[in-house]
Amino acid sequence: ENVLMHDGQPLIADFGIALAVSHAGGTRLTETGLSIGTPHYMSPEQAMGDRELDARSDVYSLGAMLYEMLAGDPPYMGNTAQAIVAKVITEKAPPVTVHRDTVPAHVAAAVSQALNKLPADRFGSAAQFAEALANTSFTVPTAAAAAGPEGVLKPASRYLWPAVAGVFVVAALVGWLRPRPEDPMPVLRYSMALAEEERLLPRFGPRIALSPDGAHLVYVGPSESGAAQLWVRERDQLNARPLPGTDGAIAPFFSPDGRNVGFFTPGPTTLRVASLGGGPPVTVADSGVGLIGATWAPDGYIYADGPAGQGMMRVPATGGVVEPASVVDSARNETSHHWPTSLPGGKGVLFSVSHDALTNLDQVDIAVLDLETRTHQILVRGVAARYAPTGHLVYVTSDGSLMAAPFDEDRLELTGAAVALTDGIALRLWGSTDLAISESGTLMYVTGGVAEDPNEMVWVDRDGRHTAMDPGWVGEFYTPALSPDGSRLAMAIIGDAGRDLWVKQLDTGPLSRLTFPEGADHRPWWTRDGRSLLFVTERGDTRDLYRRRADGVGRAEPLLVLPEAVNQAQLSPDGEWLIYRTGRVNSLDIHARRTSGDTAAIPLIADPNIDEHSPALSPDGRWLAYLTDESGRWELYVRPFPNVDDGRWQVSTSGASEPVWAHSGRELFYKNAADEMMVSEVRTGPTFVVGQHSVLFSASDYYSYSFHPQYDVAPDGERFVMIRFRAVGDAGNLVVVENWLAELVERVGN
């Protein structure tokens, strides 16, 4: 009862009672020879109240416990504590093989020596005991060495009568001092109220995280800049406090020791770590990871979702190289891995596997990654999962039900049937779930049900006010692009048949499909005359560039097919140049080629040691804006075109993503590291001059993507077309369940 198992390791409890009695009695306790302990495991000298006890007394107790583990009962049994103590002092314990003859001889011999009456005949330390248990040639010493001339054990004859005389008093005190089992703590359920200025913001991704000890709740709340930031609510405090340096933060998660919090900042995606004790956050990765979620594993790595269409990635929690952790299995129709949760034993990571578009929550499974083999297996159909320290997989299904099933952390497999626990769990964009379980037994989740059709296309003015473009028009939109005259909108829409291009007459006109399920099509770009669209397609083995008339007449035709992926492209205003970006993370380069004559590729900005992407040519075709991480984070630069070596100017100063030129050519729009929409004034005379920078509004309610703009600018430069998360208005109800683990075991079993 006092040896507790935790993560496969034994912990010895309840030293405190004997110590407290000893302190309370002062010297009088040892002078009276009072024995303190549990009768079944007392050494003879302890039962007789000897004042001087050493490690050999503990060896006896350890031997008695091992005896019970092997035989099923302790060495001595009795109806009363007095009877047990008498046997401990007077009788020799029968060999453990009497009860279980399959115990190896050397183990039985080691147990017998540990239970010798005389301390000198036992092992001198637990280490010696352990060595004997592992030594197959160990034998018990001969009986003659332990017996007197008549073969009678000396310790018992020497101490028998004085001990028996005190048995009744000792046993009475033992019964009084022995701790009674505590009643289980009651399960408490309540809603946690947060002050308005500390409220839980409706943002993308998991918004809450609990420290392992349950003492700290970290969540996504408001900031003075208008963007989100992390807040910390201590269990013993009525109010939360902001965590400095976390502006723009989403998807928080704790380190295994509960001292640090990891999080993402979008635009561009950055993985960072902040200490609860204070100090500026540290950047762990500024590229190579996605934006959906991450977990901090006991092996010292942070496992995060990867870029779109890839498996999970991992990076040392102290920063370093981002490397693949899992591989998307196309043979099993897997499309992405996301929402990782590490197992406390360090053997695996739970995560979600999509088999279709991320919005199709009915086609998502829960899987586990074996960190030793780097292989994964599907466990059950579900959207997102957590691990409970009682050995249970707790997960949310596509209808918002909370389920649990027994799970073997060592074998990485389910060991029993799932049981429904509750319903009404909030599911937001891509299955974002607010669900947290602490090792101490606290459960937290947010209610609200399943959000449907979470995106809407909106107009946003420079002050951040949004209006629906076409009320009631919702869906999963990507990469919107306005026609040169602003009358039409091209975009990718994910539907049942995949990702295809559509064109809509603005604002409330008809919507026409431009491509069909021949491959994933996205990232449209209008030609200057508004008659055609360039777009990236995945019809072959990689990404290629195609072109099609915007009115849908004729077929799509390949424009640029290369061995490497073509991820983004546009034509110069005069139509003489094609500017495009190739490669994936850690090999992103910008090239150009003429559309007639010598069409050989020309590396524009292609440093093999750094990444460059998001090329955006100015309306007059003379200046090329792009992003590069050469300074340690993504920033916006401009060079002359096509002679890019004739100069270079840095535009942004606080991080940048998704650059778009104003039609006037006098402004550059982009998002900073705090996910705010920025505008920088520029002058493009004989040379390039960067003017004033201004923050327009927070872009945290709108879809972002580091490597391609997810918005466009109207011809007058006064408003933007953006993709808004329609479900962001509902923050949900934060439910807390304390002392939950006992109920979990009772309902689900294990």
XYZ file of C-alpha atoms in Angstrom:
750
model
C 0.000 0.000 0.000
C 2.955 2.339 0.515
C 4.905 1.397 -2.625
C 3.344 3.339 -5.478
C 4.056 2.824 -9.173
C 4.567 5.882 -11.392
C 5.712 5.632 -15.010
C 7.108 2.164 -14.345
C 9.131 3.254 -11.307
C 8.370 2.509 -7.633
C 7.984 5.331 -5.122
C 8.012 4.611 -1.374
C 5.497 6.683 0.577
C 4.478 7.320 4.208
C 7.838 7.852 5.886
C 6.238 10.828 7.586
C 4.185 9.109 10.295
C 7.083 7.388 12.061
C 9.162 10.535 11.770
C 6.390 12.687 13.219
C 5.894 10.311 16.165
C 9.635 10.246 16.771
C 9.855 14.030 16.817
C 6.826 14.333 19.048
C 8.252 11.853 21.567
C 11.752 13.314 21.567
C 14.276 11.031 23.240
C 11.577 9.319 25.346
C 10.341 7.357 22.293
C 13.605 5.519 21.648
C 14.233 5.067 25.352
C 10.995 3.117 25.722
C 11.846 0.866 22.780
C 8.569 1.565 20.931
C 8.340 -0.212 17.563
C 6.753 1.595 14.646
C 5.784 -0.055 11.381
C 3.424 -2.495 9.661
C 3.504 -5.955 11.325
C 3.764 -8.022 8.131
C 6.950 -6.239 7.054
C 8.659 -5.522 10.402
C 12.088 -6.951 10.966
C 12.457 -8.895 14.242
C 14.622 -6.175 15.774
C 12.086 -3.515 14.801
C 9.230 -5.547 16.276
C 11.190 -5.856 19.533
C 11.724 -2.114 19.738
C 15.497 -2.008 19.239
C 16.745 1.553 19.385
C 19.386 1.135 16.666
C 18.128 0.038 13.242
C 20.173 0.063 10.054
C 19.876 -0.860 6.383
C 19.602 -4.563 7.207
C 16.193 -3.919 8.769
C 15.084 -2.391 5.472
C 16.490 -5.426 3.625
C 14.211 -7.623 5.753
C 11.161 -5.490 4.880
C 12.088 -5.580 1.213
C 12.463 -9.358 1.410
C 9.027 -9.662 3.025
C 7.470 -7.593 0.255
C 9.190 -9.661 -2.448
C 8.032 -12.833 -0.693
C 4.432 -11.603 -0.892
C 4.830 -10.613 -4.561
C 5.985 -14.145 -5.384
C 3.790 -16.197 -3.053
C 0.657 -14.106 -2.830
C 0.866 -13.655 0.958
C 3.444 -12.154 3.346
C 5.849 -14.533 5.164
C 3.722 -14.444 8.322
C -0.066 -14.370 8.572
C -2.284 -14.024 11.633
C -5.705 -12.932 12.804
C -4.328 -10.070 14.864
C -1.349 -7.754 14.784
C -0.134 -9.378 18.025
C -0.108 -12.823 16.426
C 1.822 -11.578 13.406
C 4.451 -9.817 15.517
C 4.888 -12.957 17.623
C 5.558 -15.034 14.509
C 8.017 -12.448 13.148
C 10.033 -12.785 16.350
C 9.758 -16.527 17.013
C 9.184 -18.452 13.783
C 11.318 -19.073 10.732
C 9.562 -18.112 7.500
C 8.843 -21.119 5.252
C 10.734 -21.030 1.927
C 8.785 -19.198 -0.770
C 8.894 -22.401 -2.870
C 6.472 -24.005 -0.406
C 3.784 -21.711 -1.836
C 5.107 -21.506 -5.402
C 7.485 -24.190 -6.571
C 8.286 -22.432 -9.863
C 10.344 -19.727 -8.117
C 14.004 -20.209 -9.204
C 16.256 -21.680 -6.540
C 18.626 -18.715 -6.399
C 15.690 -16.293 -5.978
C 14.232 -18.387 -3.157
C 17.671 -18.525 -1.505
C 18.083 -14.742 -1.753
C 14.649 -14.177 -0.211
C 15.438 -16.595 2.633
C 18.698 -14.812 3.440
C 16.931 -11.432 3.408
C 14.443 -12.800 6.002
C 17.042 -14.118 8.456
C 16.250 -13.298 12.075
C 19.723 -12.036 12.871
C 20.657 -8.839 11.016
C 24.237 -10.044 10.598
C 22.986 -13.034 8.575
C 21.153 -10.857 6.036
C 22.510 -8.884 3.131
C 24.294 -5.745 4.203
C 22.549 -3.591 1.619
C 19.783 -3.608 -0.970
C 22.479 -3.631 -3.669
C 23.812 -6.973 -2.377
C 20.257 -8.316 -2.277
C 19.749 -7.265 -5.911
C 23.010 -8.893 -6.994
C 21.949 -12.180 -5.392
C 18.583 -12.080 -7.184
C 20.419 -11.786 -10.504
C 23.049 -14.443 -9.680
C 21.761 -17.866 -10.768
C 24.495 -19.634 -8.775
C 23.572 -18.015 -5.450
C 22.685 -20.458 -2.643
C 21.529 -19.942 0.921
C 24.248 -20.338 3.621
C 24.312 -23.697 5.450
C 21.998 -24.161 8.403
C 24.926 -24.776 10.750
C 26.187 -21.295 10.245
C 22.900 -19.847 11.428
C 22.044 -22.276 14.230
C 23.397 -23.053 17.656
C 24.590 -26.434 18.920
C 21.063 -27.791 19.053
C 20.089 -26.306 15.671
C 17.901 -23.665 17.326
C 18.058 -20.135 15.943
C 19.980 -17.928 18.329
C 18.222 -14.582 17.762
C 14.807 -15.979 18.593
C 15.916 -17.665 21.802
C 17.749 -14.582 22.901
C 14.921 -12.124 22.371
C 11.788 -14.270 22.543
C 10.428 -13.658 26.037
C 11.146 -9.944 26.391
C 9.591 -9.427 22.994
C 6.482 -11.503 23.620
C 5.920 -9.576 26.814
C 5.667 -6.350 24.836
C 3.734 -7.693 21.876
C 0.314 -6.513 23.020
C 1.449 -2.962 23.745
C 3.365 -2.765 20.458
C 0.508 -4.160 18.419
C -1.941 -1.702 19.937
C 0.321 1.209 19.066
C 0.899 -0.170 15.553
C -2.830 -0.331 14.935
C -3.247 3.207 16.189
C -0.379 4.617 14.117
C -1.050 2.772 10.879
C -2.504 5.165 8.294
C -6.046 4.533 7.190
C -6.758 4.683 3.451
C -8.000 8.100 2.436
C -11.426 8.507 0.896
C -11.195 9.314 -2.838
C -11.427 12.991 -3.681
C -14.851 13.942 -5.070
C -15.171 14.753 -8.765
C -15.868 18.470 -9.226
C -17.364 19.922 -12.415
C -17.736 23.618 -13.096
C -17.446 26.287 -15.774
C -14.460 28.601 -15.461
C -15.373 32.261 -15.846
C -12.763 34.627 -17.286
C -12.912 38.401 -17.032
C -13.744 40.207 -20.260
C -10.236 41.636 -20.595
C -8.833 38.128 -19.964
C -11.334 36.196 -22.100
C -10.574 33.147 -24.199
C -10.313 34.413 -27.762
C -11.928 32.545 -30.656
C -8.755 31.702 -32.561
C -7.531 28.882 -34.790
C -5.918 25.782 -33.294
C -5.916 24.409 -29.723
C -6.362 27.391 -27.396
C -5.758 25.869 -23.950
C -2.910 23.930 -22.321
C -2.559 22.546 -18.782
C 0.740 22.101 -16.970
C 1.454 18.487 -15.940
C 0.700 19.276 -12.282
C -2.527 21.071 -13.207
C -1.402 24.254 -11.456
C -1.179 26.454 -14.566
C -3.655 27.038 -17.370
C -2.234 28.760 -20.450
C -4.699 29.985 -23.053
C -5.071 32.340 -26.012
C -6.441 35.715 -24.956
C -6.480 39.362 -26.114
C -3.564 41.802 -26.301
C -3.334 45.571 -26.450
C -2.172 45.426 -30.080
C -5.408 43.713 -31.101
C -3.675 40.418 -31.833
C -3.881 37.362 -29.628
C -1.384 36.602 -26.873
C -0.950 33.924 -24.220
C -2.394 34.304 -20.725
C -1.533 32.297 -17.603
C -4.167 31.477 -14.992
C -2.708 30.055 -11.771
C -4.940 27.566 -10.007
C -4.819 29.546 -6.751
C -5.504 32.937 -8.358
C -8.737 34.644 -9.389
C -7.233 36.481 -12.347
C -4.947 35.599 -15.231
C -1.802 37.410 -16.303
C -0.431 37.937 -19.833
C 2.741 36.085 -20.783
C 5.171 38.740 -22.094
C 6.482 38.482 -25.638
C 3.714 36.234 -26.958
C 1.813 38.627 -29.228
C 0.197 36.739 -32.090
C 0.594 33.387 -30.307
C -1.665 30.431 -31.036
C -1.714 26.681 -30.212
C 0.136 26.651 -26.828
C 1.659 23.490 -25.334
C 3.686 22.748 -22.181
C 7.169 21.335 -21.686
C 7.276 18.033 -19.734
C 8.488 19.839 -16.588
C 5.752 22.490 -16.823
C 8.202 25.405 -16.735
C 8.008 26.457 -20.377
C 5.299 26.943 -22.974
C 5.704 26.435 -26.705
C 3.504 28.199 -29.251
C 3.213 29.276 -32.888
C 3.055 32.739 -34.384
C 1.637 32.964 -37.927
C 2.695 35.089 -40.842
C 5.295 33.638 -41.322
C 4.914 30.511 -39.215
C 7.372 30.530 -36.310
C 7.727 28.006 -33.482
C 8.750 29.656 -30.198
C 9.204 28.854 -26.502
C 8.513 31.120 -23.501
C 9.320 30.573 -19.832
C 6.573 30.925 -17.230
C 9.204 32.514 -15.020
C 9.774 35.412 -17.410
C 12.305 36.410 -20.036
C 11.928 36.908 -23.787
C 10.643 33.968 -25.855
C 13.172 31.960 -27.871
C 12.647 31.038 -31.525
C 12.991 27.293 -32.066
C 12.126 27.187 -35.781
C 11.163 29.880 -38.271
C 10.513 27.565 -41.215
C 9.829 23.949 -42.022
C 6.826 23.481 -39.717
C 3.096 23.935 -40.212
C 0.674 25.916 -38.090
C -1.740 23.349 -36.695
C -0.194 22.087 -33.474
C 2.855 20.759 -31.643
C 3.870 18.741 -28.587
C 6.972 18.681 -26.386
C 8.148 15.092 -25.936
C 10.322 13.639 -23.130
C 13.131 12.977 -25.644
C 13.815 16.725 -25.837
C 12.225 17.227 -29.254
C 9.202 19.263 -30.224
C 7.002 17.384 -32.698
C 4.910 19.611 -34.948
C 2.737 19.252 -37.993
C 4.634 19.795 -41.203
C 3.914 21.974 -44.238
C 0.774 21.145 -46.199
C 0.663 17.570 -47.451
C 3.653 16.420 -45.415
C 4.026 14.347 -42.271
C 5.022 15.597 -38.838
C 8.363 17.278 -38.279
C 10.571 17.458 -35.209
C 13.118 19.951 -33.939
C 15.202 20.069 -30.727
C 13.407 22.129 -28.090
C 16.548 24.253 -27.821
C 16.461 24.973 -31.555
C 18.212 23.304 -34.450
C 17.534 21.446 -37.654
C 13.929 20.653 -38.540
C 13.687 17.056 -39.739
C 10.866 14.693 -40.765
C 9.334 12.598 -37.983
C 6.560 10.774 -39.844
C 5.821 9.999 -43.466
C 2.403 10.403 -45.080
C 1.425 6.979 -46.431
C -0.204 7.600 -49.806
C -0.876 3.867 -50.180
C -3.352 4.223 -47.292
C -4.771 7.405 -48.807
C -3.220 9.626 -46.125
C -3.084 13.320 -46.990
C -1.622 14.934 -43.841
C -0.505 14.350 -40.237
C -1.436 16.873 -37.546
C -2.518 17.562 -33.924
C 0.422 15.677 -32.253
C 0.404 14.701 -28.544
C 3.432 13.009 -26.971
C 3.157 10.027 -24.632
C 4.768 10.631 -21.206
C 6.915 7.497 -21.372
C 8.724 8.870 -24.402
C 8.015 5.897 -26.650
C 5.476 7.401 -29.018
C 3.452 10.364 -30.251
C -0.292 10.366 -30.876
C -1.499 12.343 -33.885
C -4.356 12.744 -36.347
C -4.300 11.413 -39.907
C -6.467 12.987 -42.606
C -7.550 10.909 -45.592
C -9.241 13.760 -47.451
C -9.504 17.526 -47.188
C -8.777 18.812 -43.690
C -12.359 19.981 -43.419
C -13.726 16.448 -43.888
C -13.615 15.408 -40.236
C -15.377 12.120 -40.986
C -12.203 10.943 -42.741
C -9.731 11.475 -39.887
C -8.092 8.742 -37.795
C -6.097 8.710 -34.576
C -2.661 7.132 -35.038
C 0.449 6.547 -32.931
C 4.035 7.054 -34.074
C 6.655 4.638 -32.707
C 9.664 6.887 -32.073
C 12.079 3.959 -32.270
C 10.986 2.588 -35.636
C 9.542 5.873 -37.012
C 6.523 3.913 -38.232
C 2.915 4.593 -37.341
C -0.281 2.622 -37.031
C -3.933 3.651 -37.033
C -5.703 3.208 -33.681
C -9.277 4.421 -34.085
C -11.468 6.796 -36.100
C -11.375 10.208 -34.413
C -10.407 13.846 -34.887
C -7.961 14.620 -32.040
C -6.586 12.658 -29.082
C -4.942 13.085 -25.682
C -3.350 10.571 -23.287
C -4.589 10.096 -19.715
C -2.027 8.915 -17.107
C -4.382 6.088 -16.105
C -3.488 4.360 -19.381
C -6.324 5.633 -21.568
C -6.632 7.131 -25.013
C -9.076 10.047 -24.761
C -10.279 11.389 -28.094
C -12.950 13.477 -29.827
C -15.012 12.180 -32.729
C -16.300 14.141 -35.713
C -19.667 14.727 -34.024
C -18.069 16.327 -30.931
C -18.298 13.260 -28.643
C -15.590 12.650 -26.041
C -14.512 8.993 -26.017
C -11.989 6.933 -24.047
C -10.451 3.479 -24.468
C -7.765 1.543 -22.538
C -4.347 2.040 -24.132
C -1.040 0.250 -23.500
C 1.680 2.884 -23.662
C 4.460 0.282 -23.925
C 2.905 -1.735 -26.746
C 1.346 1.351 -28.363
C -2.019 -0.315 -28.867
C -5.589 -0.204 -27.617
C -6.457 -2.938 -25.123
C -10.205 -2.502 -24.737
C -13.390 -1.085 -26.167
C -14.105 2.649 -26.308
C -16.719 4.229 -24.062
C -18.572 7.514 -24.681
C -17.992 10.027 -21.858
C -19.819 13.186 -22.931
C -20.800 15.171 -26.020
C -20.886 18.766 -27.177
C -17.101 19.196 -27.459
C -16.336 22.172 -29.697
C -14.729 21.344 -33.054
C -13.569 24.268 -35.128
C -11.567 24.730 -38.338
C -9.771 21.516 -39.416
C -10.841 19.818 -36.193
C -9.320 22.366 -33.799
C -10.133 21.001 -30.342
C -9.724 22.591 -26.917
C -9.017 19.543 -24.755
C -6.406 19.215 -21.992
C -5.641 16.572 -19.341
C -3.080 17.072 -16.579
C -1.125 14.252 -14.966
C -2.678 15.339 -11.669
C -6.159 14.415 -12.913
C -7.750 17.641 -14.150
C -9.723 17.622 -17.385
C -10.544 20.803 -19.326
C -12.487 21.230 -22.532
C -14.531 23.803 -24.408
C -18.119 23.107 -25.419
C -19.879 24.375 -28.504
C -20.447 21.559 -30.968
C -19.132 21.177 -34.511
C -18.537 24.283 -36.624
C -19.705 23.851 -40.220
C -18.463 25.764 -43.274
C -16.031 27.835 -41.208
C -14.801 30.194 -43.948
C -16.430 33.138 -45.651
C -15.080 35.578 -48.221
C -15.207 39.158 -46.940
C -14.168 42.683 -47.780
C -11.995 44.341 -45.113
C -11.303 48.084 -45.100
C -8.118 49.724 -43.853
C -9.607 50.108 -40.366
C -10.249 46.356 -40.092
C -14.034 46.466 -40.548
C -15.294 43.474 -42.495
C -18.440 42.891 -44.565
C -19.553 39.694 -46.245
C -18.833 39.683 -49.957
C -21.923 37.614 -50.711
C -23.967 36.908 -47.554
C -24.471 33.192 -47.028
C -21.582 32.225 -49.336
C -19.330 29.961 -47.258
C -16.867 27.177 -47.948
C -13.212 26.242 -47.762
C -11.495 28.957 -49.795
C -7.820 29.428 -50.634
C -5.584 31.871 -52.537
C -8.110 34.519 -53.694
C -7.037 36.703 -56.642
C -8.945 39.739 -57.956
C -9.088 40.404 -61.687
C -7.247 43.579 -62.796
C -10.504 45.552 -62.983
C -11.781 44.140 -59.651
C -14.967 42.708 -61.135
C -14.153 38.996 -60.710
C -12.566 36.840 -58.079
C -10.614 33.653 -58.786
C -9.892 31.263 -55.934
C -9.364 27.621 -55.048
C -12.265 25.875 -53.301
C -12.022 22.485 -51.667
C -15.096 20.355 -52.195
C -16.028 16.701 -52.265
C -14.097 16.218 -55.496
C -10.901 17.913 -54.294
C -9.338 21.356 -54.782
C -10.337 23.205 -57.950
C -10.390 26.748 -59.333
C -13.573 28.804 -59.465
C -14.367 32.306 -60.722
C -17.087 34.504 -59.189
C -18.681 37.662 -60.570
C -18.548 40.239 -57.768
C -20.198 40.800 -55.433
C -23.271 38.609 -55.658
C -22.922 37.275 -59.194
C -22.680 33.666 -60.340
C -19.912 31.274 -59.376
C -18.362 29.233 -62.214
C -16.080 26.243 -61.968
C -12.889 26.576 -64.019
C -11.080 23.274 -63.388
C -12.268 19.776 -62.615
C -10.916 16.813 -60.606
C -7.823 16.195 -62.721
C -5.547 17.209 -59.819
C -5.356 19.778 -57.031
C -5.456 23.281 -58.588
C -4.743 26.496 -56.697
C -2.740 29.773 -56.518
C -4.331 31.567 -59.495
C -2.782 34.675 -61.080
C -4.555 36.876 -63.645
C -2.933 38.016 -66.868
C -2.927 41.780 -67.267
C -5.772 41.748 -69.794
C -7.960 39.692 -67.430
C -8.591 37.030 -70.086
C -6.550 34.158 -68.663
C -5.396 32.650 -65.409
C -2.107 31.004 -64.533
C -2.341 28.426 -61.752
C -0.381 25.727 -59.974
C -1.624 22.180 -60.480
C -0.707 18.791 -59.081
C -1.800 16.676 -62.043
C 1.558 14.964 -62.458
C 4.240 13.729 -60.102
C 4.975 17.238 -58.882
C 3.546 20.760 -59.100
C 3.404 22.305 -62.576
C 2.213 25.612 -64.016
C -0.865 25.621 -66.275
C -2.848 28.318 -68.044
C -6.554 28.554 -68.905
C -8.984 31.131 -70.224
C -10.969 32.725 -67.394
C -14.288 32.252 -69.207
C -13.752 28.474 -69.225
C -13.494 28.154 -73.001
C -11.035 25.492 -74.158
C -8.822 23.283 -72.047
C -6.108 24.060 -69.523
C -2.666 23.961 -71.118
C 0.737 23.331 -69.507
C 2.877 26.448 -69.375
C 5.844 25.244 -67.306
C 6.599 21.614 -66.444
C 9.879 20.981 -64.611
C 11.458 18.110 -62.670
C 11.204 20.234 -59.524
C 7.979 21.681 -58.124
C 6.719 25.020 -59.477
C 4.931 26.555 -56.496
C 4.088 30.107 -57.523
C 4.265 32.157 -60.744
C 3.256 35.359 -62.497
C 3.849 37.097 -65.824
C 5.434 40.505 -66.114
C 3.017 43.291 -67.175
C 4.425 43.270 -70.709
C 4.108 39.488 -70.894
C 7.783 39.020 -71.759
C 8.870 37.386 -68.500
C 7.655 34.505 -66.373
C 8.743 34.790 -62.729
C 8.312 31.680 -60.599
C 9.368 30.000 -57.373
C 10.566 26.397 -57.131
C 11.456 23.901 -54.428
C 10.267 23.161 -50.924
C 11.461 24.364 -47.528
C 15.288 24.576 -47.304
C 15.533 24.763 -51.103
C 13.260 27.682 -52.095
C 14.532 29.732 -55.040
C 13.166 32.363 -57.426
C 13.776 32.081 -61.185
C 12.729 33.820 -64.381
C 12.622 32.948 -68.063
C 11.543 34.797 -71.188
C 8.306 33.768 -72.814
C 9.824 33.896 -76.318
C 13.237 33.593 -77.877
C 15.778 32.227 -75.404
C 13.558 30.680 -72.731
C 16.339 29.226 -70.593
C 15.840 29.563 -66.846
C 17.657 32.433 -65.132
C 18.263 32.176 -61.372
C 17.070 35.499 -60.011
C 17.456 34.958 -56.260
C 18.732 31.460 -55.619
C 21.218 31.335 -52.762
C 21.667 27.627 -51.827
C 22.212 28.539 -48.169
C 18.997 30.495 -47.608
C 15.359 30.359 -48.724
C 13.616 32.920 -50.932
C 9.961 32.841 -51.915
C 6.755 34.851 -52.581
C 8.009 36.820 -55.626
C 5.736 39.805 -56.384
C 6.485 42.046 -59.378
C 5.460 45.714 -59.175
C 2.653 46.945 -61.484
C 5.201 48.683 -63.737
C 7.340 45.526 -63.899
C 10.504 47.264 -62.614
C 10.723 46.050 -58.991
C 10.645 42.551 -57.525
C 9.477 42.117 -53.925
C 10.223 38.803 -52.203
C 10.763 37.178 -48.811
C 14.026 35.752 -47.519
C 15.225 34.357 -44.185
C 18.835 35.514 -44.567
C 18.576 37.676 -41.418
C 17.339 34.798 -39.271
C 13.633 35.416 -39.872
C 11.456 36.131 -42.867
C 11.658 39.755 -43.991
C 10.475 41.590 -47.104
C 13.061 42.885 -49.607
C 12.888 44.597 -53.006
C 15.337 44.383 -55.943
C 15.349 45.892 -59.448
C 13.992 43.676 -62.204
C 15.336 42.069 -64.298
C 18.773 43.272 -63.139
C 18.382 42.044 -59.569
C 22.039 42.587 -58.690
C 21.809 46.362 -59.156
C 20.458 46.983 -55.653
C 18.548 45.626 -52.681
C 16.343 47.309 -50.071
C 14.790 45.869 -46.912
C 11.172 46.909 -46.485
C 9.893 45.151 -43.345
C 11.440 45.378 -39.886
C 9.199 43.131 -37.765
C 8.875 39.981 -39.836
C 6.866 39.591 -43.013
C 4.727 37.248 -45.073
C 2.290 37.417 -48.018
C 3.506 40.546 -49.855
C 1.089 42.204 -52.334
C 1.613 45.446 -54.307
C -1.006 48.192 -54.432
C -2.168 48.836 -58.006
C -0.627 52.320 -57.739
C 2.820 50.821 -57.133
C 3.323 53.269 -54.232
C 2.484 50.844 -51.401
C 3.456 47.342 -50.358
C 1.089 45.340 -48.153
C 2.180 42.367 -46.032
C 1.606 40.730 -42.643
C 4.118 41.092 -39.821
C 5.196 38.517 -37.222
C 2.353 39.601 -34.905
C -0.153 38.720 -37.653
C -1.020 42.363 -38.318
C -1.746 43.783 -41.749
C 1.028 46.263 -42.586
C 1.481 48.872 -45.295
C 4.817 50.398 -46.267
C 4.983 53.480 -48.460
C 7.518 53.230 -51.296
C 8.787 55.560 -54.011
C 9.983 54.080 -57.278
C 11.775 56.855 -59.164
C 15.270 56.375 -60.482
C 15.921 54.412 -57.317
C 13.817 52.652 -54.685
C 12.973 54.441 -51.421
C 11.177 52.926 -48.410
C 8.903 55.353 -46.567
C 6.647 55.087 -43.527
C 5.404 51.772 -42.087
C 1.892 51.556 -40.642
C -0.182 48.893 -38.934
C -3.639 48.716 -40.486
C -5.436 46.029 -38.438
C -5.066 42.632 -36.814
C -5.240 39.795 -39.346
C -5.610 37.011 -36.782
C -9.267 36.368 -37.706
C -8.298 35.713 -41.315
C -6.628 32.808 -43.003
C -2.866 33.107 -43.505
C -0.228 31.021 -45.235
C 3.484 31.737 -45.117
C 4.297 30.869 -48.744
C 1.468 32.429 -50.750
C -0.873 35.385 -50.157
C -4.308 34.462 -48.848
C -5.761 37.887 -49.675
C -5.753 40.445 -52.484
C -6.013 44.219 -52.770
C -8.820 46.054 -54.574
C -7.784 48.337 -57.493
C -8.392 51.461 -55.369
C -6.154 50.143 -52.572
C -8.789 50.937 -49.952
C -10.002 47.445 -49.126
C -8.917 43.837 -49.211
C -10.602 40.570 -50.083
C -9.830 38.107 -47.274
C -10.872 34.680 -46.004
C -12.480 34.940 -42.585
C -12.933 32.082 -40.138
C -16.695 32.155 -39.788
C -16.670 30.295 -36.443
C -14.373 32.765 -34.694
C -17.249 34.578 -32.994
C -18.001 31.717 -30.582
C -15.479 31.421 -27.750
C -17.386 28.509 -26.131
C -17.812 27.462 -22.509
C -14.667 26.383 -20.623
C -15.466 23.319 -18.491
C -13.185 22.062 -15.685
C -13.410 18.570 -14.158
C -11.181 18.005 -11.123
C -10.185 14.584 -9.729
C -11.393 13.054 -12.985
C -9.086 10.041 -13.337
C -10.843 7.771 -10.813
C -14.108 8.340 -12.662
C -12.371 7.597 -15.955
C -11.115 4.231 -14.688
C -14.504 3.396 -13.184
C -16.381 4.107 -16.414
C -13.916 2.722 -18.952
C -11.924 0.130 -17.000
C -8.368 -0.776 -17.832
